């Protein structure tokens, strides 16, 4: 068995290092930089040397020979990667490792794979994990979702490592929505903490944000229960409480009104805008998502957004 990881960001590099314990792994990058010589991704994941079983390439025809390909580019770049390489990726097992909703279509990564490479087996790997934790070999549990349970079970077995424990589901919609929506709530939580609104406010945002996540997931056909697993509740907890999270960090800077590096990958920003549109079309009430979208689009300031949430009509929980 061989694995390739397409996209040499922090997460793709960490997964490649971890999976290289199981089998030969090829890490594909658009731009290899100095990685082949230094045997390290100094730009995205410094301090973690590559094991001997990990090779790097910028040649997709080499990477696409692998049995299983993990797609670890940001969500808004996924479609172009698939379209550009559709012939090489035909009939492959493609596992999306990105968390988000496509801005132009409102779709998640599994559907984007199915649209671009219909002959592929599409899956998504998601759940609570920071790249550095995985690269360090710290214990991590994730969800592997694939509509075809037999194919999902095989992927679960092949991609589990001594430190990376995979659970399995056939509910790709629920799994990808959990990973996408928790980032939006993490921006809200970071904003509240950055603005000094306190930990009680953060707990309220996490809980009511989780209610929003479940509302949209149910509307889009997710199985009841998936959102309470690693891909939903698990990742929500991690991302809303850790300063390691870039979504949470963006929120902190919005709350503190400080500058934020625009080159940082913050998946929740595009997802908030995409989800706001989906929710409006569906007539769903998602006030925290709407507040985050308003902050990001600079239609709202933090105080106005908070007042809007607090003055909504009182209702049953
Ligand atoms: N960093 C983390 O701890 C985790 C990240 N993720 C997810 O992994 C995905 C990727 O995030 P990171 O690796 O952290 O981002 P990153 O910012 O570290 O790296 C993104 C990488 O994608 C590459 N890239 C961008 N557009 C590309 C294209 N068109 N073709 C090829 N490569 C392209 C960039 O060159 C860069 O190497 C995101 O969806 C994120 O939510 C999931 C779990 C943990
Ligand atoms: O998805 C993640 C943790 O599970 C990583 O979070 P950030 O993208 O916010 O850094």
Coordinates of C-alpha atoms and ligand atoms in Angstrom, one line a residue:
X1 CA 0.0 0.0 0.0
X2 CA 1.2 3.5 -0.8
X3 CA -0.1 6.9 0.2
X4 CA 0.3 10.4 -1.4
X5 CA -0.6 13.6 0.3
X6 CA -1.4 16.5 -2.1
X7 CA -0.7 19.8 -0.5
X8 CA 2.3 20.4 1.7
X9 CA 0.8 22.8 4.2
X10 CA 1.0 22.2 8.0
X11 CA -1.7 19.5 8.0
X12 CA -0.7 17.6 4.9
X13 CA 2.9 17.5 6.1
X14 CA 1.9 16.3 9.6
X15 CA -0.3 13.6 8.1
X16 CA 2.5 12.5 5.7
X17 CA 4.9 12.2 8.7
X18 CA 2.4 10.2 10.7
X19 CA 1.4 7.9 7.9
X20 CA 5.0 7.2 6.9
X21 CA 5.0 4.9 10.0
X22 CA 2.6 2.6 8.1
X23 CA 3.9 2.7 4.5
X24 CA 5.8 4.7 1.9
X25 CA 4.3 8.2 1.6
X26 CA 4.8 10.8 -1.1
X27 CA 4.2 14.4 -0.2
X28 CA 3.3 16.5 -3.3
X29 CA 3.8 20.3 -3.3
X30 CA 3.3 22.9 -6.0
X31 CA 6.6 24.4 -4.8
X32 CA 9.1 22.1 -3.1
X33 CA 11.2 24.9 -1.9
X34 CA 14.1 23.4 0.1
X35 CA 12.2 20.4 1.4
X36 CA 13.9 17.7 -0.7
X37 CA 17.3 18.8 0.6
X38 CA 16.5 19.8 4.2
X39 CA 14.0 16.9 4.8
X40 CA 11.8 19.4 6.7
X41 CA 8.9 21.7 5.8
X42 CA 10.5 24.8 7.3
X43 CA 7.8 27.1 6.0
X44 CA 4.6 25.4 7.2
X45 CA 5.7 22.9 9.9
X46 CA 9.2 23.7 11.1
X47 CA 11.0 21.4 13.5
X48 CA 9.7 18.1 12.3
X49 CA 12.2 16.1 10.2
X50 CA 10.9 13.7 7.5
X51 CA 11.2 10.0 8.1
X52 CA 13.1 7.9 5.5
X53 CA 9.8 6.5 4.2
X54 CA 8.6 10.0 3.2
X55 CA 9.5 11.3 -0.2
X56 CA 8.6 14.7 -1.7
X57 CA 7.8 15.6 -5.3
X58 CA 6.3 18.4 -7.4
X59 CA 5.4 16.0 -10.1
X60 CA 1.7 14.9 -9.9
X61 CA 2.2 12.0 -12.3
X62 CA 4.5 10.5 -9.6
X63 CA 2.3 11.3 -6.6
X64 CA -0.9 10.0 -8.3
X65 CA 0.6 6.5 -8.6
X66 CA -0.2 6.0 -4.9
X67 CA -3.1 3.7 -3.9
X68 CA -4.7 6.4 -1.6
X69 CA -4.4 10.2 -2.1
X70 CA -5.1 12.6 0.7
X71 CA -6.2 16.1 -0.4
X72 CA -4.8 18.7 2.0
X73 CA -5.2 22.0 0.2
X74 CA -7.5 24.8 1.6
X75 CA -11.1 24.2 0.7
X76 CA -11.4 27.0 -1.8
X77 CA -8.5 25.5 -3.8
X78 CA -9.8 22.0 -3.9
X79 CA -11.9 22.2 -7.0
X80 CA -9.0 23.6 -9.1
X81 CA -6.6 21.0 -7.9
X82 CA -9.1 18.2 -8.8
X83 CA -10.0 19.7 -12.2
X84 CA -6.4 20.3 -13.2
X85 CA -5.5 16.7 -12.4
X86 CA -8.8 14.9 -13.1
X87 CA -7.3 12.3 -15.5
X88 CA -4.5 11.3 -13.2
X89 CA -6.9 11.0 -10.2
X90 CA -9.6 8.9 -12.0
X91 CA -10.6 5.7 -10.2
X92 CA -8.4 6.6 -7.1
X93 CA -9.4 6.6 -3.4
X94 CA -9.4 10.4 -2.6
X95 CA -9.7 11.5 1.0
X96 CA -10.4 15.2 1.5
X97 CA -8.6 16.6 4.6
X98 CA -9.9 20.1 4.3
X99 CA -12.6 21.7 6.4
X100 CA -14.9 24.1 4.8
X101 CA -17.8 24.9 2.4
X102 CA -17.1 26.1 -1.1
X103 CA -18.0 29.7 -1.5
X104 CA -19.1 29.6 -5.1
X105 CA -21.4 26.5 -4.7
X106 CA -22.1 26.0 -1.0
X107 CA -20.8 22.4 -1.3
X108 CA -18.5 20.4 0.9
X109 CA -15.4 18.6 -0.1
X110 CA -16.9 15.1 -0.7
X111 CA -19.4 16.5 -3.2
X112 CA -16.7 18.6 -4.9
X113 CA -14.6 15.4 -5.4
X114 CA -17.6 13.5 -6.8
X115 CA -18.3 16.4 -9.2
X116 CA -14.8 16.7 -10.5
X117 CA -13.7 13.0 -10.5
X118 CA -16.9 10.9 -10.6
X119 CA -15.0 7.6 -10.9
X120 CA -13.1 8.2 -7.6
X121 CA -14.0 6.8 -4.2
X122 CA -14.5 10.0 -2.2
X123 CA -14.0 10.3 1.6
X124 CA -13.3 12.9 4.2
X125 CA -10.9 12.8 7.2
X126 CA -11.9 15.3 9.8
X127 CA -12.0 15.9 13.6
X128 CA -10.0 17.5 16.4
X129 CA -6.3 17.6 15.6
X130 CA -3.6 20.2 15.3
X131 CA -0.9 19.5 12.8
X132 CA 1.9 19.9 15.3
X133 CA 0.2 17.4 17.7
X134 CA 0.0 14.8 14.9
X135 CA 3.6 15.4 13.8
X136 CA 4.7 15.1 17.4
X137 CA 3.0 11.7 17.6
X138 CA 0.6 12.8 20.3
X139 CA -2.6 10.7 20.6
X140 CA -5.3 11.9 18.2
X141 CA -8.7 10.6 17.2
X142 CA -10.4 11.5 13.9
X143 CA -13.5 10.6 11.8
X144 CA -13.1 8.9 8.4
X145 CA -16.4 9.4 6.5
X146 CA -17.1 7.5 3.3
X147 CA -20.6 6.7 1.8
X148 CA -19.4 3.2 0.8
X149 CA -18.9 1.5 4.2
X150 CA -16.7 -1.3 2.8
X151 CA -14.4 1.2 1.2
X152 CA -14.5 3.3 4.4
X153 CA -13.6 0.4 6.5
X154 CA -10.6 -0.4 4.3
X155 CA -9.4 3.3 4.5
X156 CA -9.9 3.3 8.3
X157 CA -7.6 0.3 8.6
X158 CA -5.0 1.6 6.2
X159 CA -4.9 5.2 7.6
X160 CA -4.9 4.4 11.3
X161 CA -1.4 4.7 12.8
X162 CA -0.1 3.9 16.3
X163 CA -1.0 7.5 17.4
X164 CA -3.8 8.4 15.1
X165 CA -7.0 6.5 15.8
X166 CA -9.7 6.7 13.2
X167 CA -13.5 6.2 13.7
X168 CA -15.7 5.5 10.8
X169 CA -19.1 6.7 9.5
X170 CA -21.0 6.7 6.2
X171 CA -22.4 10.1 6.9
X172 CA -20.1 12.3 4.8
X173 CA -22.5 15.2 5.0
X174 CA -22.5 15.3 8.8
X175 CA -18.8 14.8 9.1
X176 CA -17.8 17.5 6.6
X177 CA -20.4 20.0 8.0
X178 CA -19.1 19.5 11.6
X179 CA -15.5 20.3 10.4
X180 CA -16.7 23.3 8.4
X181 CA -19.1 24.9 10.8
X182 CA -17.0 24.6 14.0
X183 CA -14.5 27.0 12.4
X184 CA -17.2 29.7 12.1
X185 CA -18.2 29.3 15.8
X186 CA -14.4 29.4 16.7
X187 CA -14.2 32.8 15.1
X188 CA -17.2 33.9 17.2
X189 CA -15.6 32.6 20.4
X190 CA -12.2 34.2 19.6
X191 CA -14.0 37.5 19.0
X192 CA -15.8 37.3 22.3
X193 CA -12.6 36.5 24.2
X194 CA -10.6 39.1 22.4
X195 CA -13.2 41.7 23.2
X196 CA -13.1 40.8 26.9
X197 CA -16.6 39.5 27.0
X198 CA -15.6 36.6 29.2
X199 CA -15.6 32.8 29.4
X200 CA -19.3 32.6 30.2
X201 CA -20.0 34.3 26.9
X202 CA -17.8 31.9 25.1
X203 CA -19.6 28.9 26.6
X204 CA -22.9 30.4 25.5
X205 CA -21.6 30.9 21.9
X206 CA -20.2 27.4 21.8
X207 CA -23.5 25.9 22.9
X208 CA -25.8 28.0 20.8
X209 CA -23.3 27.7 17.9
X210 CA -23.6 23.9 18.2
X211 CA -27.4 24.3 18.0
X212 CA -26.9 26.2 14.7
X213 CA -24.6 23.5 13.4
X214 CA -27.1 20.8 14.2
X215 CA -29.9 22.8 12.6
X216 CA -28.1 23.1 9.3
X217 CA -26.8 19.6 9.4
X218 CA -30.3 18.2 9.9
X219 CA -31.6 20.3 7.1
X220 CA -29.0 19.1 4.7
X221 CA -29.6 15.4 5.5
X222 CA -26.9 14.6 8.0
X223 CA -27.6 11.7 10.4
X224 CA -28.7 12.7 13.9
X225 CA -25.7 11.9 16.1
X226 CA -22.8 12.6 13.7
X227 CA -22.5 16.2 15.0
X228 CA -22.1 14.9 18.5
X229 CA -19.0 12.9 17.4
X230 CA -15.3 13.9 16.9
X231 CA -16.1 15.8 13.6
X232 CA -18.6 18.0 15.3
X233 CA -18.6 18.4 19.1
X234 CA -15.0 17.2 19.3
X235 CA -13.6 19.7 16.9
X236 CA -15.8 22.5 18.1
X237 CA -14.4 22.0 21.6
X238 CA -10.8 22.0 20.5
X239 CA -11.1 25.0 18.1
X240 CA -13.1 27.2 20.3
X241 CA -10.8 26.9 23.3
X242 CA -7.2 26.8 21.9
X243 CA -5.1 29.7 20.9
X244 CA -3.3 27.2 18.5
X245 CA -6.4 27.5 16.3
X246 CA -6.1 30.0 13.4
X247 CA -9.9 30.5 13.3
X248 CA -9.9 31.3 17.0
X249 CA -6.9 33.6 16.5
X250 CA -8.7 35.5 13.8
X251 CA -11.5 36.0 16.2
X252 CA -9.2 37.2 18.9
X253 CA -7.8 39.8 16.6
X254 CA -11.3 40.9 15.5
X255 CA -12.2 41.3 19.2
X256 CA -9.1 43.2 20.0
X257 CA -9.1 45.2 16.8
X258 CA -5.6 44.2 16.0
X259 CA -4.1 43.3 12.6
X260 CA -4.1 39.7 11.3
X261 CA -1.9 38.2 8.6
X262 CA -4.1 37.8 5.6
X263 CA -2.0 34.9 4.3
X264 CA -3.0 32.7 7.2
X265 CA -5.3 29.8 6.2
X266 CA -8.6 30.6 8.1
X267 CA -11.2 28.3 6.6
X268 CA -14.1 29.7 8.7
X269 CA -14.0 33.1 7.0
X270 CA -15.2 31.9 3.5
X271 CA -17.3 29.3 5.2
X272 CA -19.2 31.8 7.2
X273 CA -20.1 33.7 4.1
X274 CA -21.1 30.5 2.2
X275 CA -23.2 29.2 5.1
X276 CA -24.9 32.5 5.5
X277 CA -26.2 32.2 1.9
X278 CA -27.2 28.6 2.3
X279 CA -29.1 29.4 5.6
X280 CA -30.9 32.3 4.0
X281 CA -32.0 30.3 1.1
X282 CA -33.2 27.5 3.4
X283 CA -34.9 29.9 5.8
X284 CA -32.8 28.7 8.7
X285 CA -32.1 30.8 11.7
X286 CA -28.3 30.9 12.2
X287 CA -27.7 34.2 14.1
X288 CA -24.1 33.5 15.3
X289 CA -23.0 32.6 11.7
X290 CA -24.7 35.7 10.5
X291 CA -22.9 37.8 13.1
X292 CA -19.5 36.3 12.1
X293 CA -20.3 37.0 8.4
X294 CA -21.3 40.6 9.3
X295 CA -18.0 41.1 11.2
X296 CA -15.9 39.7 8.4
X297 CA -17.7 41.7 5.8
X298 CA -17.3 44.8 8.0
X299 CA -21.1 45.4 8.1
X300 CA -21.1 45.0 11.9
X301 CA -18.7 45.9 14.8
X302 CA -18.3 43.6 17.8
X303 CA -20.6 45.6 20.1
X304 CA -23.4 45.7 17.5
X305 CA -23.1 42.0 16.7
X306 CA -23.3 41.1 20.5
X307 CA -26.3 43.4 21.0
X308 CA -28.0 41.8 18.1
X309 CA -27.5 38.4 19.6
X310 CA -28.6 39.5 23.1
X311 CA -31.8 41.3 22.0
X312 CA -33.2 38.5 19.9
X313 CA -36.7 37.3 21.0
X314 CA -36.6 35.0 24.0
X315 CA -37.3 31.4 23.2
X316 CA -37.3 27.8 24.5
X317 CA -33.9 26.2 24.5
Ligands
LIG1 N1 -3.2 23.0 10.4 C1 -4.0 22.2 11.1 O1 -3.7 22.0 12.4 C2 -5.2 21.5 10.5 C3 -5.6 21.9 9.3 N2 -6.7 21.2 8.7 C4 -7.2 21.6 7.4 O2 -6.2 21.3 6.4 C5 -6.4 22.2 5.3 C6 -5.1 22.8 4.9 O3 -4.7 23.6 6.0 P1 -3.2 23.7 6.4 O4 -2.3 22.6 5.9 O5 -3.1 24.0 7.9 O6 -2.9 25.1 5.7 P2 -1.5 25.8 5.4 O7 -1.8 27.3 5.3 O8 -0.4 25.4 6.4 O9 -1.1 25.3 4.0 C7 -1.9 25.4 2.8 C8 -1.0 24.7 1.7 O10 -1.9 24.6 0.6 C9 -1.0 24.9 -0.5 N3 -1.9 25.3 -1.6 C10 -2.7 26.3 -1.7 N4 -3.4 26.3 -2.9 C11 -2.9 25.2 -3.6 C12 -3.1 24.7 -4.9 N5 -4.0 25.3 -5.7 N6 -2.5 23.6 -5.2 C13 -1.6 23.1 -4.4 N7 -1.3 23.5 -3.2 C14 -2.0 24.6 -2.8 C15 -0.2 26.0 0.0 O11 1.0 26.1 -0.9 C16 0.2 25.6 1.4 O12 1.3 24.7 1.4 C17 -7.5 23.2 5.8 O13 -8.7 22.9 5.2 C18 -7.5 23.1 7.3 O14 -8.8 23.4 7.8 C19 -7.4 20.3 9.4 C20 -6.9 19.9 10.7 C21 -5.8 20.5 11.3
LIG2 O1 -9.1 22.1 12.4 C1 -8.3 22.3 13.2 C2 -8.3 21.6 14.5 O2 -9.0 20.4 14.4 C3 -7.3 23.4 13.0 O3 -7.9 24.6 13.4 P1 -7.5 26.0 12.7 O4 -7.6 25.7 11.2 O5 -8.4 26.9 13.2 O6 -6.0 26.2 13.0

